[in-house]
Amino acid sequence: MKKIKIIYNNFIIGFLSQIILMMLQFVQRIILIKYIGITIVGISTALSSILSTLALTELGFQTAIVYHLYAPIQKKDIEKINSIMTVYKTVYSIMGMIFLILSLFFLPFIKYILKDTEITLEIVFYYLMLSINSSATYFCAHRRSLLFADQKEYIVKSIDSLFNIIFIVIKLVIIVYFKNYYLFLVLQILQTIVSNIVIYFWVSAKYPYLTKTTFDFKLFKKILGNVKNVFAGRLAGYVYGATDNLIISSFLGVVYVGLYANYSMFTMSIKNVVSQVFNAMTSIIGNMLEERNNNQTLERNFLLYCHVRCIIASAIVVPWMLLANELVFVLFGEAYILDNFTVCLLGIDLYIHIVYTS
């Protein structure tokens, strides 16, 4: 019953927060295109994709850390939890600095990604602000991961949803009245910092035993051994899901990135909603592995999990293919519609994503 309650809490909060975020993002994109223009939106999307490339420096360390936290949390091994968290915080602080430095080194190569676009000081500022926002996520991530490993992801979702609502409303007011994209990005950075600080102090209050310990190099090497396995999946996931905008921008231009992003926003929203349904089970699955269930039971549960994903994917993809152009027409206008073949390819991509994620 306890596991069912955990899944229920994580699912309900995660699902509702994703629906709210999805609706706000649609409104935000409509306002951005209307008041800022499809070109700036396309440039911003392409720059974000560049930073996604640099995010590979994370190597999948977070996934490996969460896996290592399952057992000590279940056994209430406070000393081991503190050792893991110290390693995590130290490594992620270094990664945050490396990310910022790499983003500066990558600056001269932006012109090769943004086809037929003059690299003005304005675009450089956009890129720097987006890189600051991305790097800010590294410095408090260890506290988020502790909640996830402890099956309390709904806490993170609740806090993030609250600040998403507050800041998106403020950002929309800024865009409508001032038409200033700089202020929009400043608020985005502020949102990232504030939500991470709130989660940091919430975890400190609920887990008073958390203290910084001596960096355990032996533990670090053990975690790094698992990171090598996770990184292969991270790299594959990046190539599969994060290179689209870079390729489109390099060969067709940033306007097409904006047009494509109107559709990919729908598919990403669907992917995220589906993920929320299944992410609620992730920490439960991790704990099942630690409970030493026999292989036959684990395999049966895994096959059932895969089967459910296939059914959900089949039920989603056909309606998406039929309604995609109509949705874009209603929200953005006829000028932003892409051809049916592109829509079909996006549908196939959506199906693959839902099925392969297991």
CSV table of C-alpha atoms in Angstrom, one decimal:
chain,number,residue,atom,x,y,z
A,1,MET,CA,0.0,0.0,0.0
A,2,LYS,CA,2.9,2.4,0.8
A,3,LYS,CA,4.3,1.9,-2.7
A,4,ILE,CA,0.9,2.5,-4.3
A,5,LYS,CA,0.6,5.7,-2.3
A,6,ILE,CA,4.0,6.9,-3.4
A,7,ILE,CA,3.3,6.2,-7.0
A,8,TYR,CA,-0.1,7.9,-6.7
A,9,ASN,CA,1.5,11.1,-5.1
A,10,ASN,CA,4.3,11.3,-7.6
A,11,PHE,CA,1.9,10.7,-10.5
A,12,ILE,CA,-0.9,13.1,-9.5
A,13,ILE,CA,1.4,16.0,-8.7
A,14,GLY,CA,3.7,15.3,-11.6
A,15,PHE,CA,0.8,15.0,-14.1
A,16,LEU,CA,-1.0,18.1,-12.9
A,17,SER,CA,2.2,20.1,-12.8
A,18,GLN,CA,3.1,19.0,-16.4
A,19,ILE,CA,-0.4,19.9,-17.7
A,20,ILE,CA,-0.2,23.4,-16.1
A,21,LEU,CA,3.3,23.9,-17.4
A,22,MET,CA,2.2,22.7,-20.9
A,23,MET,CA,-0.7,25.2,-21.0
A,24,LEU,CA,1.5,28.1,-19.8
A,25,GLN,CA,4.2,27.2,-22.3
A,26,PHE,CA,1.7,27.3,-25.2
A,27,VAL,CA,0.5,30.7,-24.1
A,28,GLN,CA,4.1,31.9,-23.6
A,29,ARG,CA,5.1,30.8,-27.1
A,30,ILE,CA,2.0,32.5,-28.8
A,31,ILE,CA,2.9,35.7,-27.0
A,32,LEU,CA,6.6,35.4,-27.9
A,33,ILE,CA,5.9,34.9,-31.6
A,34,LYS,CA,3.4,37.7,-31.6
A,35,TYR,CA,5.5,40.3,-29.8
A,36,ILE,CA,9.1,39.2,-30.4
A,37,GLY,CA,8.9,37.4,-33.7
A,38,ILE,CA,9.5,33.9,-35.1
A,39,THR,CA,13.2,34.8,-35.9
A,40,ILE,CA,14.2,35.6,-32.3
A,41,VAL,CA,12.3,32.5,-31.1
A,42,GLY,CA,14.1,30.4,-33.6
A,43,ILE,CA,17.5,31.9,-32.7
A,44,SER,CA,16.8,31.2,-29.0
A,45,THR,CA,15.7,27.6,-29.7
A,46,ALA,CA,18.9,27.0,-31.7
A,47,LEU,CA,21.1,28.5,-29.0
A,48,SER,CA,19.4,26.3,-26.4
A,49,SER,CA,20.2,23.3,-28.5
A,50,ILE,CA,23.9,24.3,-28.6
A,51,LEU,CA,23.9,24.4,-24.8
A,52,SER,CA,22.3,21.0,-24.7
A,53,THR,CA,25.4,19.7,-26.5
A,54,LEU,CA,27.6,21.2,-23.8
A,55,ALA,CA,25.4,19.6,-21.2
A,56,LEU,CA,26.9,16.2,-22.2
A,57,THR,CA,29.7,17.2,-19.8
A,58,GLU,CA,27.3,15.9,-17.1
A,59,LEU,CA,28.1,12.4,-18.4
A,60,GLY,CA,25.0,10.9,-16.8
A,61,PHE,CA,26.5,11.4,-13.3
A,62,GLN,CA,23.1,12.3,-11.8
A,63,THR,CA,21.5,9.0,-12.9
A,64,ALA,CA,24.4,7.0,-11.4
A,65,ILE,CA,24.2,9.0,-8.1
A,66,VAL,CA,20.4,8.4,-7.8
A,67,TYR,CA,21.0,4.7,-8.3
A,68,HIS,CA,23.7,4.7,-5.6
A,69,LEU,CA,21.3,6.5,-3.2
A,70,TYR,CA,18.5,3.9,-3.3
A,71,ALA,CA,20.2,1.4,-1.0
A,72,PRO,CA,21.5,3.7,1.7
A,73,ILE,CA,18.2,5.6,1.9
A,74,GLN,CA,16.4,2.3,2.3
A,75,LYS,CA,18.8,1.1,5.0
A,76,LYS,CA,18.9,4.6,6.6
A,77,ASP,CA,22.7,4.6,6.3
A,78,ILE,CA,23.2,8.3,7.1
A,79,GLU,CA,27.0,8.2,6.8
A,80,LYS,CA,26.8,6.7,3.3
A,81,ILE,CA,24.2,9.2,2.2
A,82,ASN,CA,26.4,12.1,3.3
A,83,SER,CA,29.4,10.6,1.5
A,84,ILE,CA,27.4,10.3,-1.7
A,85,MET,CA,25.9,13.8,-1.4
A,86,THR,CA,29.4,15.3,-0.8
A,87,VAL,CA,30.8,13.6,-3.9
A,88,TYR,CA,27.7,14.7,-5.9
A,89,LYS,CA,27.9,18.4,-4.8
A,90,THR,CA,31.6,18.6,-5.4
A,91,VAL,CA,31.5,17.1,-8.9
A,92,TYR,CA,28.4,19.1,-9.9
A,93,SER,CA,30.0,22.4,-8.8
A,94,ILE,CA,33.0,21.6,-10.9
A,95,MET,CA,30.8,20.6,-13.8
A,96,GLY,CA,28.9,23.9,-13.5
A,97,MET,CA,32.1,25.9,-13.9
A,98,ILE,CA,33.3,23.7,-16.8
A,99,PHE,CA,29.9,24.2,-18.5
A,100,LEU,CA,30.3,28.0,-18.3
A,101,ILE,CA,33.9,27.9,-19.6
A,102,LEU,CA,33.0,25.6,-22.5
A,103,SER,CA,30.0,27.8,-23.4
A,104,LEU,CA,32.5,30.8,-23.7
A,105,PHE,CA,34.9,28.7,-25.8
A,106,PHE,CA,32.0,27.7,-28.1
A,107,LEU,CA,31.0,31.3,-28.7
A,108,PRO,CA,33.0,31.8,-31.9
A,109,PHE,CA,31.3,28.8,-33.6
A,110,ILE,CA,27.8,30.1,-33.2
A,111,LYS,CA,28.0,31.6,-36.7
A,112,TYR,CA,28.2,28.2,-38.2
A,113,ILE,CA,25.1,27.0,-36.5
A,114,LEU,CA,22.9,30.1,-37.2
A,115,LYS,CA,22.7,30.0,-41.0
A,116,ASP,CA,22.3,33.3,-42.8
A,117,THR,CA,22.1,35.2,-39.5
A,118,GLU,CA,24.4,38.0,-38.6
A,119,ILE,CA,25.9,37.4,-35.1
A,120,THR,CA,25.2,40.7,-33.4
A,121,LEU,CA,26.0,41.7,-29.8
A,122,GLU,CA,22.3,41.1,-29.1
A,123,ILE,CA,22.6,37.4,-30.1
A,124,VAL,CA,25.8,37.0,-28.0
A,125,PHE,CA,24.0,38.4,-25.0
A,126,TYR,CA,21.1,35.9,-25.6
A,127,TYR,CA,23.6,33.1,-25.7
A,128,LEU,CA,25.4,34.1,-22.5
A,129,MET,CA,22.2,34.5,-20.6
A,130,LEU,CA,21.0,31.1,-21.7
A,131,SER,CA,24.3,29.6,-20.7
A,132,ILE,CA,24.1,31.2,-17.2
A,133,ASN,CA,20.6,29.8,-16.8
A,134,SER,CA,21.8,26.3,-17.8
A,135,SER,CA,24.8,26.4,-15.5
A,136,ALA,CA,22.7,27.5,-12.5
A,137,THR,CA,21.0,24.2,-12.5
A,138,TYR,CA,24.2,22.4,-11.6
A,139,PHE,CA,24.8,24.1,-8.2
A,140,CYS,CA,21.8,22.8,-6.3
A,141,ALA,CA,21.0,19.6,-8.2
A,142,HIS,CA,22.2,17.3,-5.5
A,143,ARG,CA,19.3,18.2,-3.2
A,144,ARG,CA,16.8,17.5,-5.9
A,145,SER,CA,18.2,14.1,-6.6
A,146,LEU,CA,18.0,13.1,-2.9
A,147,LEU,CA,14.2,13.8,-3.0
A,148,PHE,CA,13.9,11.8,-6.2
A,149,ALA,CA,15.8,8.8,-4.8
A,150,ASP,CA,13.7,9.0,-1.6
A,151,GLN,CA,10.5,8.7,-3.7
A,152,LYS,CA,9.5,12.3,-3.0
A,153,GLU,CA,9.6,13.7,-6.5
A,154,TYR,CA,6.2,15.3,-6.0
A,155,ILE,CA,7.9,17.8,-3.6
A,156,VAL,CA,10.2,19.0,-6.4
A,157,LYS,CA,7.3,19.1,-8.9
A,158,SER,CA,5.1,21.1,-6.5
A,159,ILE,CA,7.8,23.8,-5.9
A,160,ASP,CA,8.8,24.0,-9.6
A,161,SER,CA,5.1,24.3,-10.6
A,162,LEU,CA,4.5,27.2,-8.2
A,163,PHE,CA,7.5,29.2,-9.5
A,164,ASN,CA,6.6,28.3,-13.1
A,165,ILE,CA,3.2,29.8,-12.7
A,166,ILE,CA,4.5,32.9,-10.9
A,167,PHE,CA,7.4,33.6,-13.3
A,168,ILE,CA,5.7,32.8,-16.6
A,169,VAL,CA,2.9,35.2,-15.7
A,170,ILE,CA,5.5,37.9,-14.9
A,171,LYS,CA,7.5,37.1,-18.1
A,172,LEU,CA,4.4,37.4,-20.3
A,173,VAL,CA,3.6,40.8,-18.8
A,174,ILE,CA,7.2,41.9,-19.5
A,175,ILE,CA,6.9,40.7,-23.1
A,176,VAL,CA,3.5,42.3,-23.8
A,177,TYR,CA,4.3,45.7,-22.2
A,178,PHE,CA,8.0,46.1,-22.8
A,179,LYS,CA,8.7,43.7,-25.7
A,180,ASN,CA,12.1,43.1,-24.1
A,181,TYR,CA,13.6,39.6,-24.5
A,182,TYR,CA,16.5,40.5,-22.2
A,183,LEU,CA,14.2,41.0,-19.3
A,184,PHE,CA,12.5,37.7,-20.2
A,185,LEU,CA,15.8,35.8,-20.0
A,186,VAL,CA,16.8,37.6,-16.7
A,187,LEU,CA,13.5,36.4,-15.2
A,188,GLN,CA,14.2,32.9,-16.5
A,189,ILE,CA,17.6,32.9,-14.7
A,190,LEU,CA,16.0,34.2,-11.5
A,191,GLN,CA,13.3,31.5,-11.6
A,192,THR,CA,16.0,28.8,-11.8
A,193,ILE,CA,18.0,30.2,-8.9
A,194,VAL,CA,15.0,30.9,-6.7
A,195,SER,CA,13.3,27.4,-7.2
A,196,ASN,CA,16.7,25.7,-6.5
A,197,ILE,CA,17.3,27.8,-3.3
A,198,VAL,CA,13.8,26.9,-2.0
A,199,ILE,CA,14.3,23.2,-2.6
A,200,TYR,CA,17.8,23.5,-1.0
A,201,PHE,CA,16.4,24.9,2.2
A,202,TRP,CA,13.4,22.5,2.2
A,203,VAL,CA,15.7,19.5,2.0
A,204,SER,CA,17.9,21.0,4.7
A,205,ALA,CA,14.9,21.2,7.0
A,206,LYS,CA,13.5,17.7,6.3
A,207,TYR,CA,16.9,16.0,6.3
A,208,PRO,CA,18.7,17.6,9.2
A,209,TYR,CA,21.4,14.9,9.3
A,210,LEU,CA,22.9,16.1,5.9
A,211,THR,CA,26.4,17.4,6.5
A,212,LYS,CA,29.4,17.8,4.3
A,213,THR,CA,32.0,15.1,4.7
A,214,THR,CA,35.5,14.4,3.4
A,215,PHE,CA,35.5,13.7,-0.4
A,216,ASP,CA,35.6,9.9,-0.8
A,217,PHE,CA,37.8,9.2,-3.8
A,218,LYS,CA,37.1,5.4,-3.6
A,219,LEU,CA,33.3,6.1,-3.8
A,220,PHE,CA,33.9,8.6,-6.6
A,221,LYS,CA,35.7,5.9,-8.7
A,222,LYS,CA,32.9,3.4,-8.0
A,223,ILE,CA,30.2,5.9,-9.2
A,224,LEU,CA,32.4,6.9,-12.2
A,225,GLY,CA,32.5,3.2,-13.2
A,226,ASN,CA,28.7,3.3,-13.5
A,227,VAL,CA,28.8,6.7,-15.2
A,228,LYS,CA,30.6,5.1,-18.2
A,229,ASN,CA,27.7,2.8,-18.8
A,230,VAL,CA,25.1,5.6,-18.3
A,231,PHE,CA,27.0,8.0,-20.7
A,232,ALA,CA,26.4,5.7,-23.7
A,233,GLY,CA,22.7,6.0,-23.1
A,234,ARG,CA,23.0,9.8,-22.5
A,235,LEU,CA,25.0,10.2,-25.8
A,236,ALA,CA,22.5,8.2,-27.8
A,237,GLY,CA,19.6,10.1,-26.2
A,238,TYR,CA,21.3,13.4,-27.2
A,239,VAL,CA,22.0,12.4,-30.8
A,240,TYR,CA,18.4,11.1,-31.1
A,241,GLY,CA,16.6,14.0,-29.4
A,242,ALA,CA,18.6,17.2,-29.2
A,243,THR,CA,20.4,17.6,-32.5
A,244,ASP,CA,17.3,18.4,-34.6
A,245,ASN,CA,17.4,22.2,-34.1
A,246,LEU,CA,21.2,22.4,-34.8
A,247,ILE,CA,20.8,20.5,-38.1
A,248,ILE,CA,17.8,22.6,-39.2
A,249,SER,CA,19.5,25.9,-38.2
A,250,SER,CA,22.8,25.0,-40.0
A,251,PHE,CA,21.2,24.0,-43.3
A,252,LEU,CA,17.8,25.8,-43.5
A,253,GLY,CA,18.1,28.8,-41.1
A,254,VAL,CA,16.6,29.9,-37.7
A,255,VAL,CA,13.1,30.6,-39.1
A,256,TYR,CA,12.7,26.9,-39.9
A,257,VAL,CA,13.8,26.1,-36.3
A,258,GLY,CA,11.0,28.3,-35.1
A,259,LEU,CA,8.5,26.6,-37.4
A,260,TYR,CA,9.6,23.1,-36.4
A,261,ALA,CA,9.7,24.1,-32.7
A,262,ASN,CA,5.9,24.9,-32.9
A,263,TYR,CA,5.3,21.3,-33.7
A,264,SER,CA,8.0,19.8,-31.5
A,265,MET,CA,6.6,21.8,-28.5
A,266,PHE,CA,3.4,19.6,-28.9
A,267,THR,CA,5.3,16.4,-29.2
A,268,MET,CA,7.6,17.3,-26.2
A,269,SER,CA,4.5,18.1,-24.1
A,270,ILE,CA,3.0,14.7,-25.0
A,271,LYS,CA,6.4,13.0,-24.2
A,272,ASN,CA,6.6,14.9,-20.9
A,273,VAL,CA,3.0,14.0,-19.8
A,274,VAL,CA,3.7,10.3,-20.7
A,275,SER,CA,6.9,10.5,-18.8
A,276,GLN,CA,5.1,11.8,-15.7
A,277,VAL,CA,2.9,8.7,-15.8
A,278,PHE,CA,5.9,6.4,-15.7
A,279,ASN,CA,8.5,8.5,-13.8
A,280,ALA,CA,6.3,8.0,-10.8
A,281,MET,CA,7.3,4.4,-10.9
A,282,THR,CA,11.1,5.0,-11.4
A,283,SER,CA,12.2,5.2,-7.8
A,284,ILE,CA,9.9,2.2,-7.0
A,285,ILE,CA,11.6,0.2,-9.7
A,286,GLY,CA,15.0,1.2,-8.3
A,287,ASN,CA,14.0,0.0,-4.8
A,288,MET,CA,12.7,-3.2,-6.3
A,289,LEU,CA,16.2,-3.9,-7.6
A,290,GLU,CA,17.6,-3.4,-4.2
A,291,GLU,CA,15.0,-5.8,-2.6
A,292,ARG,CA,16.6,-8.7,-4.4
A,293,ASN,CA,13.5,-9.9,-6.2
A,294,ASN,CA,14.3,-13.0,-8.3
A,295,ASN,CA,15.1,-12.4,-12.0
A,296,GLN,CA,11.9,-14.0,-13.2
A,297,THR,CA,9.8,-11.5,-11.2
A,298,LEU,CA,11.8,-8.6,-12.4
A,299,GLU,CA,11.6,-9.7,-16.1
A,300,ARG,CA,7.9,-10.2,-15.9
A,301,ASN,CA,7.4,-6.7,-14.4
A,302,PHE,CA,9.7,-5.2,-17.0
A,303,LEU,CA,7.8,-6.9,-19.9
A,304,LEU,CA,4.5,-5.7,-18.5
A,305,TYR,CA,5.9,-2.2,-18.3
A,306,CYS,CA,7.0,-2.3,-21.9
A,307,HIS,CA,3.6,-3.7,-23.0
A,308,VAL,CA,1.8,-0.8,-21.4
A,309,ARG,CA,4.1,1.7,-23.1
A,310,CYS,CA,3.4,0.2,-26.5
A,311,ILE,CA,-0.4,0.5,-25.9
A,312,ILE,CA,-0.1,4.1,-24.8
A,313,ALA,CA,2.1,5.0,-27.8
A,314,SER,CA,-0.4,3.5,-30.3
A,315,ALA,CA,-3.3,5.3,-28.7
A,316,ILE,CA,-1.5,8.7,-28.9
A,317,VAL,CA,0.3,8.8,-32.2
A,318,VAL,CA,-2.7,8.5,-34.6
A,319,PRO,CA,-4.7,11.4,-33.1
A,320,TRP,CA,-1.5,13.5,-33.1
A,321,MET,CA,-1.0,13.0,-36.8
A,322,LEU,CA,-4.6,13.9,-37.6
A,323,LEU,CA,-4.8,17.0,-35.4
A,324,ALA,CA,-1.3,18.5,-35.5
A,325,ASN,CA,-1.8,20.9,-38.4
A,326,GLU,CA,-5.2,22.0,-37.1
A,327,LEU,CA,-3.7,22.8,-33.7
A,328,VAL,CA,-0.9,24.8,-35.2
A,329,PHE,CA,-3.4,26.7,-37.4
A,330,VAL,CA,-5.6,27.6,-34.5
A,331,LEU,CA,-2.8,28.7,-32.1
A,332,PHE,CA,-0.3,30.3,-34.5
A,333,GLY,CA,-1.9,30.8,-37.9
A,334,GLU,CA,-1.8,29.3,-41.4
A,335,ALA,CA,1.7,30.7,-42.1
A,336,TYR,CA,3.2,28.4,-39.5
A,337,ILE,CA,1.9,25.1,-40.9
A,338,LEU,CA,4.3,22.4,-42.2
A,339,ASP,CA,3.6,19.7,-44.7
A,340,ASN,CA,1.9,16.4,-43.8
A,341,PHE,CA,5.0,14.3,-44.5
A,342,THR,CA,6.9,16.2,-41.7
A,343,VAL,CA,3.9,15.7,-39.4
A,344,CYS,CA,4.0,11.9,-40.1
A,345,LEU,CA,7.8,11.8,-39.3
A,346,LEU,CA,7.2,13.6,-36.1
A,347,GLY,CA,4.5,11.0,-35.3
A,348,ILE,CA,6.9,8.2,-35.9
A,349,ASP,CA,9.5,9.9,-33.7
A,350,LEU,CA,6.9,10.3,-30.9
A,351,TYR,CA,6.0,6.6,-31.1
A,352,ILE,CA,9.7,5.5,-31.0
A,353,HIS,CA,10.3,7.8,-28.0
A,354,ILE,CA,7.5,6.4,-25.9
A,355,VAL,CA,8.3,2.8,-26.7
A,356,TYR,CA,12.1,2.9,-26.4
A,357,THR,CA,12.3,4.8,-23.2
A,358,SER,CA,11.6,1.7,-21.1
